[in-house]
Structure formats: structure tokens, C-alpha cells
Amino acid sequence: MKNFLNTLNYSREELERLIDAALRFKQGIDVSKPLAGRSVALVFFNPSLRTRASMQVGIYELGGNAVVVEPGGTSWTLEHRDGVVMDGDKTEHLAEFVRVLGRYGVAIGVRTFAAMKDWSEERVDPVLNAFSRYSEVPIINLESAMHHPCQALADMMTIRERLGAGRKKVLLTWAWHPKPLPMAVPNSFALAAAQMGHDLVVAHPAGYELDEKLMETVRQKAIEAGGILQITNDIDQAVDGAEIVYAKSWGAKQFYGAPDRDMAERAPYREKWIVDEGKMARTHNGIFMHCLPVRRNVIVSDGVIDSPASVVIDEAENRLHVQKAILVQLLSTEY
Ligand code: CP
């Protein structure tokens, strides 16, 4: 059985094929309805606009039916740990929840953000892994503690659409935000950019390093694909000549569970790390990317996000097309 948990288990050729399939959906060439008469469960532990709407629409366009479940909201609170005595506030165990949903539908999508309490626990994606351990149908990661692969694939598609295939100079930059955020988006973007052979620069202030083990994998993938990975604390230098500026804020690993300490640490970086017209002027006709939602004039200036260089709405649209491609691939017997 196949899952879509991150892009690591996919080769560059397989990722390119998914983008090809997504483009066929976008161009109206593929109007097939392989989900006719079938349902897909979408489990949301956290809020969403793009992921929820694009999955629901995509499943509908493939002829299927989406069943949206919100544990602790419209369904029971869930326990994911094995062997615990469930005499607390959790009503149902994932062992039953996941297998029951698998009897109704052909795949399960799950969104489960990092709780941002304990880095050592969350870096191994415990909730997502419990889903894949118990499930008898494919699991699609709709953003977990560590990865957001559907977003990353949509981002790679957007880069190809805007700038063509081939190696590009990609900058992934940290940005200030009024609260610490998870690392799933930057992790998956960095990994996918490396897998696609881009020259990747990751810029962040000292203390905001991404997961070292993952970044070692990113470096390895970049080298295998003919690209490079550079990590810097110098945003001014990093932006010079970039063809893609991808902005995202994330919390510091050492301050997981201590947001006040993170906010104190990042206070000096607010003005310096916004993506504004001055930074974009230093790029090589760079495009601006962000997964959304984005805080205007905090992460990015109005002047940049409203400019022709901004591709944020295309990225959001492409979520629909890549997720249709992922669903078809997961449910196909031909792959
Ligand atoms: N980019 C993204 O995943 O958006 P949502 O959180 O709105 O789903």
C-alpha cells in the first residue's frame, strides 16, 4: 500500500510525473472521474482554508465524495499513543478511528500540526505515523508536524509553470511572525527543491536552524540532483540574484514549549527579515512565493505580494491539481 507522507519516498522522475499529471488536470486534458462512487476521508485536527477546500473540490472533480472529520470538534477526541490507559480527556483511539474510516473510504487525508511543545517528540511526526501504522488505506499528509508535501509539490509545479523546467536559484527565507510557527512548510519546500535539482539557499537568523538531520538529507538530495544547499544568516547576501524568494516563518527548536522566549529571541529581526520591494529589487527578476495564509506587512509588504512577481494565488490553485494527481497515483494499480 502506498502513502503520501513526504516527498522523500518519491524519485525526481516520480515527482515530475505527478506535476505532469497535475498540469493535465489544470489544462482540462484529463477530465477522468476515477473516484466515481468512492469516498475519501479528510481528518482536520487544525484549521485550513486551501487544503480543505482544494481537497474537497478535487475529490468532487474526480467523481468522489469527501467526508470531513474534525477530531475533538465534529468527532470524538483522539488518542494516538499506544498502550495508554485512556482515563483522561481522549474518547477514541486512532487504532479504531483509522480502521473505521478505511471501511468507508478509499484513502484518508490528515492534517495534524506540531503542538510546539516538545521538539524531540514532534520531529518524528507521532500522529501522522500512527495514522499510517493503523491504516488499511493510503494516507495523504495534509500537513503534519514535519512535512507539508502537497504544498511543496504545488510549489514545484508553480516554479515550473512560471520559470520553466531546470535548475533555478531558490531562496527560502525565514521571516518574523508574532508567534512561533511549525516547520512543516520550510522542511518540505527545502526537500522538494533539492530533489528537483535547484540551487537552494536557506536564510534564517542564528538560532532558527531547521532540523539538522533533515537538512543533511536535503543536502544529499541536492547533490544527487546536481544542485547545492547553502545555509546563511545573511539575508541581504542571500537575496542577491535569487530567481525565487520563498518566505516562511518558523519557530526555534530550542524554544518549543517556551513561546515567550522565542518571541524575545526574534524581536531584533522584525524589520530586517520582511520581504519588501528593496529585497525583491536585488533578485534576478525574482518571483515571490508563500504557502498562505500570510500576514501582510509582517512577512511580505503589500507592494511585493500585490506585484506581478507574486505567484501566491497560483500556488494555492495548484494545490487542487497536484492533490488530484496524488489521489489518482495512490489509488492506481498501474504505478
Ligand atoms: N497552505 C495551506 O496549507 O493553507 P491552509 O492552511 O489554509 O490549508
XYZ file of C-alpha atoms and ligand atoms in Angstrom:
343
model
C 0.000 0.000 0.000
C 1.220 3.475 -0.885
C 1.061 6.611 1.255
C 1.946 10.238 0.507
C 3.617 11.278 3.767
C 6.506 13.321 2.369
C 8.365 13.579 -0.937
C 11.348 11.592 0.276
C 9.994 8.266 -0.913
C 9.451 9.654 -4.414
C 12.172 9.950 -7.022
C 12.617 13.146 -9.010
C 11.090 11.378 -12.025
C 8.031 10.367 -9.987
C 7.600 13.942 -8.708
C 7.919 15.256 -12.284
C 5.275 12.731 -13.379
C 2.908 13.960 -10.661
C 3.421 17.543 -11.873
C 2.803 16.412 -15.469
C -0.460 14.801 -14.336
C -1.409 17.940 -12.365
C -0.815 20.069 -15.472
C -3.116 17.772 -17.470
C -5.858 18.379 -14.881
C -5.202 22.120 -14.924
C -5.305 22.319 -18.723
C -8.538 20.320 -18.873
C -6.871 17.484 -20.789
C -7.642 14.948 -18.059
C -11.301 15.005 -17.044
C -11.463 11.416 -15.842
C -13.508 10.505 -12.771
C -11.661 7.600 -11.146
C -13.281 8.285 -7.765
C -16.843 7.818 -9.057
C -18.860 6.114 -6.355
C -15.993 6.262 -3.849
C -15.300 8.390 -0.771
C -12.168 9.911 0.774
C -11.979 10.905 4.457
C -10.309 14.209 5.363
C -9.296 14.487 9.006
C -8.546 18.012 10.253
C -7.103 18.490 13.729
C -6.286 22.111 12.758
C -7.807 24.992 10.768
C -7.435 25.224 6.995
C -8.730 27.138 4.002
C -6.713 25.968 0.998
C -6.112 22.363 1.977
C -9.671 21.627 2.959
C -11.298 23.447 0.032
C -8.886 22.102 -2.592
C -9.195 18.519 -1.327
C -12.985 18.692 -1.246
C -13.169 20.238 -4.711
C -10.542 17.852 -6.113
C -12.332 14.760 -4.814
C -15.592 16.078 -6.272
C -13.948 16.750 -9.650
C -12.609 13.183 -9.662
C -16.179 11.965 -9.196
C -15.870 11.143 -5.482
C -17.278 12.224 -2.142
C -15.264 13.915 0.643
C -16.069 13.141 4.282
C -14.596 15.822 6.556
C -13.937 14.853 10.184
C -12.648 17.162 12.926
C -11.488 15.211 15.994
C -12.484 16.987 19.160
C -14.950 19.101 17.165
C -17.374 17.205 14.961
C -15.983 13.827 16.061
C -14.549 12.354 19.272
C -11.266 13.432 20.815
C -8.456 11.089 19.732
C -5.597 9.293 21.461
C -2.652 8.338 19.240
C -0.224 6.831 21.776
C -0.145 3.064 22.155
C -0.567 1.349 25.486
C -2.005 4.298 27.412
C -4.816 3.986 29.959
C -7.475 6.183 28.370
C -8.991 7.604 31.537
C -8.279 11.242 30.547
C -9.948 13.550 28.033
C -9.434 11.334 24.932
C -12.504 9.308 23.953
C -11.374 7.212 20.976
C -8.081 5.616 19.929
C -6.618 6.047 16.461
C -6.444 2.247 16.181
C -10.221 2.120 15.786
C -10.768 5.576 14.253
C -8.451 4.989 11.300
C -9.635 1.465 10.506
C -13.289 2.504 10.712
C -12.718 5.374 8.250
C -10.884 2.927 5.978
C -14.017 0.794 5.778
C -15.959 3.783 4.402
C -13.431 5.373 2.074
C -10.525 4.533 -0.217
C -7.995 6.978 1.282
C -7.553 9.220 4.315
C -6.060 12.717 4.307
C -4.886 14.064 7.640
C -3.810 17.478 8.917
C -2.052 17.372 12.250
C 0.175 20.334 13.093
C 3.037 20.297 15.540
C 1.781 21.076 19.046
C 5.076 23.012 19.518
C 5.590 21.612 22.985
C 8.409 19.079 22.693
C 10.701 19.126 19.673
C 12.218 15.697 20.242
C 8.744 14.100 20.199
C 7.264 16.141 17.379
C 10.180 15.835 14.975
C 9.239 12.178 14.410
C 5.639 13.017 13.420
C 3.899 10.787 16.004
C 0.286 11.414 14.985
C 0.855 11.058 11.238
C 2.852 7.890 11.813
C 0.075 6.437 13.964
C -2.314 7.036 11.043
C -0.038 5.219 8.608
C 0.639 2.414 11.120
C -3.025 1.616 11.631
C -4.478 2.436 8.233
C -5.542 -0.168 5.715
C -5.982 2.532 3.014
C -3.487 5.132 1.708
C -2.741 8.116 3.945
C -2.144 11.581 2.475
C -0.268 14.078 4.630
C -2.183 17.370 4.553
C 0.465 18.970 6.815
C 1.991 17.264 9.781
C 4.490 18.394 12.383
C 7.393 17.898 9.967
C 6.076 17.924 6.400
C 3.592 19.569 4.027
C 4.316 17.629 0.830
C 1.168 18.632 -1.082
C 2.178 22.274 -0.650
C 5.740 21.535 -1.732
C 4.587 19.737 -4.866
C 2.244 22.624 -5.754
C 5.181 24.982 -5.229
C 7.414 22.945 -7.555
C 4.643 22.968 -10.163
C 4.296 26.747 -9.819
C 8.040 27.236 -10.303
C 7.972 25.075 -13.439
C 4.948 26.955 -14.822
C 6.427 30.399 -14.187
C 10.100 29.845 -14.908
C 10.222 26.640 -16.931
C 11.918 23.357 -16.145
C 15.531 23.198 -14.995
C 17.759 24.403 -12.220
C 16.863 27.712 -10.571
C 18.381 29.851 -7.835
C 15.916 29.399 -4.979
C 15.945 31.314 -1.705
C 13.957 30.005 1.256
C 13.911 32.807 3.808
C 12.732 32.883 7.415
C 10.525 35.848 8.328
C 9.399 37.384 11.597
C 5.881 36.456 12.786
C 4.043 37.365 16.002
C 4.064 33.758 17.176
C 6.281 30.717 16.635
C 5.034 28.524 13.776
C 5.776 24.885 12.829
C 8.478 23.930 10.317
C 6.500 21.642 8.022
C 6.341 24.066 5.086
C 10.029 25.073 5.044
C 11.079 21.440 5.595
C 9.043 20.158 2.665
C 9.875 23.073 0.391
C 13.612 22.668 1.016
C 13.423 18.919 0.457
C 11.406 19.150 -2.755
C 13.552 22.000 -4.152
C 16.655 19.883 -3.532
C 15.052 16.798 -5.093
C 14.225 18.846 -8.200
C 17.864 19.882 -8.558
C 17.546 23.565 -7.715
C 20.339 25.624 -6.149
C 18.864 26.229 -2.720
C 19.830 28.900 -0.206
C 18.158 28.705 3.211
C 18.433 32.000 5.120
C 17.471 32.468 8.763
C 18.783 34.241 11.843
C 21.182 32.291 14.053
C 19.157 30.069 16.383
C 16.453 29.307 13.802
C 18.153 26.296 12.200
C 15.872 23.717 10.618
C 16.199 20.090 11.747
C 19.852 19.119 11.243
C 19.136 15.534 10.205
C 16.564 16.624 7.655
C 18.891 19.304 6.297
C 21.587 16.688 5.849
C 19.092 14.724 3.748
C 18.251 17.914 1.822
C 21.964 18.451 1.148
C 22.346 14.863 -0.046
C 19.313 15.131 -2.339
C 20.596 18.433 -3.761
C 23.977 16.905 -4.585
C 22.367 13.800 -6.134
C 20.198 16.032 -8.340
C 23.072 18.305 -9.393
C 22.164 21.259 -7.173
C 23.582 22.733 -3.989
C 22.404 23.669 -0.499
C 23.758 26.770 1.192
C 22.673 27.900 4.665
C 23.261 31.500 5.727
C 22.328 34.070 8.371
C 22.874 36.912 5.889
C 19.558 37.736 4.199
C 20.974 40.649 2.179
C 23.574 38.490 0.522
C 21.146 35.572 0.112
C 18.603 37.585 -1.831
C 21.148 38.778 -4.426
C 20.380 37.172 -7.770
C 17.663 34.837 -6.461
C 15.087 33.776 -9.050
C 12.634 32.594 -6.408
C 12.072 34.110 -2.967
C 10.041 31.755 -0.777
C 9.177 33.330 2.578
C 8.033 31.416 5.649
C 8.288 31.957 9.369
C 9.086 29.149 11.786
C 9.793 28.721 15.477
C 13.158 27.918 17.009
C 13.568 24.265 18.014
C 15.192 25.154 21.310
C 12.171 27.234 22.321
C 9.486 24.616 21.607
C 7.241 24.804 24.669
C 8.564 28.288 25.535
C 6.976 30.723 23.027
C 7.739 33.799 25.141
C 11.454 33.029 24.962
C 11.199 32.589 21.186
C 9.437 35.947 20.837
C 12.138 37.654 22.880
C 14.838 35.982 20.778
C 13.304 37.071 17.472
C 12.434 40.653 18.480
C 15.506 42.205 16.764
C 14.707 40.527 13.430
C 11.300 42.039 12.672
C 12.328 44.819 10.311
C 15.320 43.075 8.787
C 13.607 39.885 7.591
C 10.441 41.160 5.873
C 10.341 40.597 2.097
C 9.877 44.077 0.685
C 10.479 45.935 -2.567
C 14.096 46.628 -1.628
C 14.876 42.941 -1.292
C 13.000 41.966 -4.457
C 14.958 44.634 -6.390
C 18.156 42.722 -5.585
C 16.827 39.476 -7.101
C 17.194 38.340 -10.702
C 13.611 39.190 -11.741
C 12.631 37.036 -8.788
C 9.151 35.708 -8.129
C 7.668 35.835 -4.626
C 6.219 32.688 -3.113
C 4.376 31.884 0.127
C 2.090 28.994 1.043
C -0.569 31.281 2.608
C -2.091 32.343 4.917
C 0.321 35.258 5.123
C 0.440 38.327 7.337
C 0.772 41.358 5.073
C 3.394 43.937 6.000
C 4.842 41.476 8.509
C 6.125 38.619 6.323
C 5.807 40.488 3.000
C 4.995 44.063 2.051
C 1.791 44.920 0.188
C 3.974 46.185 -2.650
C 5.523 42.750 -3.171
C 2.502 40.499 -2.665
C 0.379 42.705 -4.934
C 3.058 42.921 -7.630
C 3.245 40.822 -10.829
C 6.160 38.965 -9.202
C 3.834 37.380 -6.663
C 2.629 33.844 -7.503
C 0.867 33.076 -4.223
C -2.574 32.617 -5.789
C -1.152 30.254 -8.421
C 0.451 28.201 -5.649
C -2.927 27.934 -3.938
C -4.658 26.938 -7.185
C -2.018 24.336 -7.925
C -2.799 22.594 -4.638
C -6.034 21.448 -6.310
C -4.297 19.987 -9.348
C -1.399 18.257 -7.580
C -3.687 16.693 -4.991
C -5.858 15.238 -7.746
C -2.690 13.794 -9.280
C -1.604 12.374 -5.910
C -5.010 10.788 -5.289
C -5.060 9.174 -8.715
C -1.494 7.895 -8.296
C -2.178 6.456 -4.836
C -5.332 4.694 -5.954
C -3.973 3.468 -9.269
C -2.842 -0.110 -9.655
C -0.560 0.849 -12.548
C 2.172 2.632 -10.559
N -1.150 26.497 2.566
C -2.058 25.844 3.303
O -1.890 24.653 3.649
O -3.164 26.572 3.580
P -4.281 26.185 4.645
O -3.606 26.133 5.996
O -5.324 27.271 4.558
O -4.833 24.837 4.296
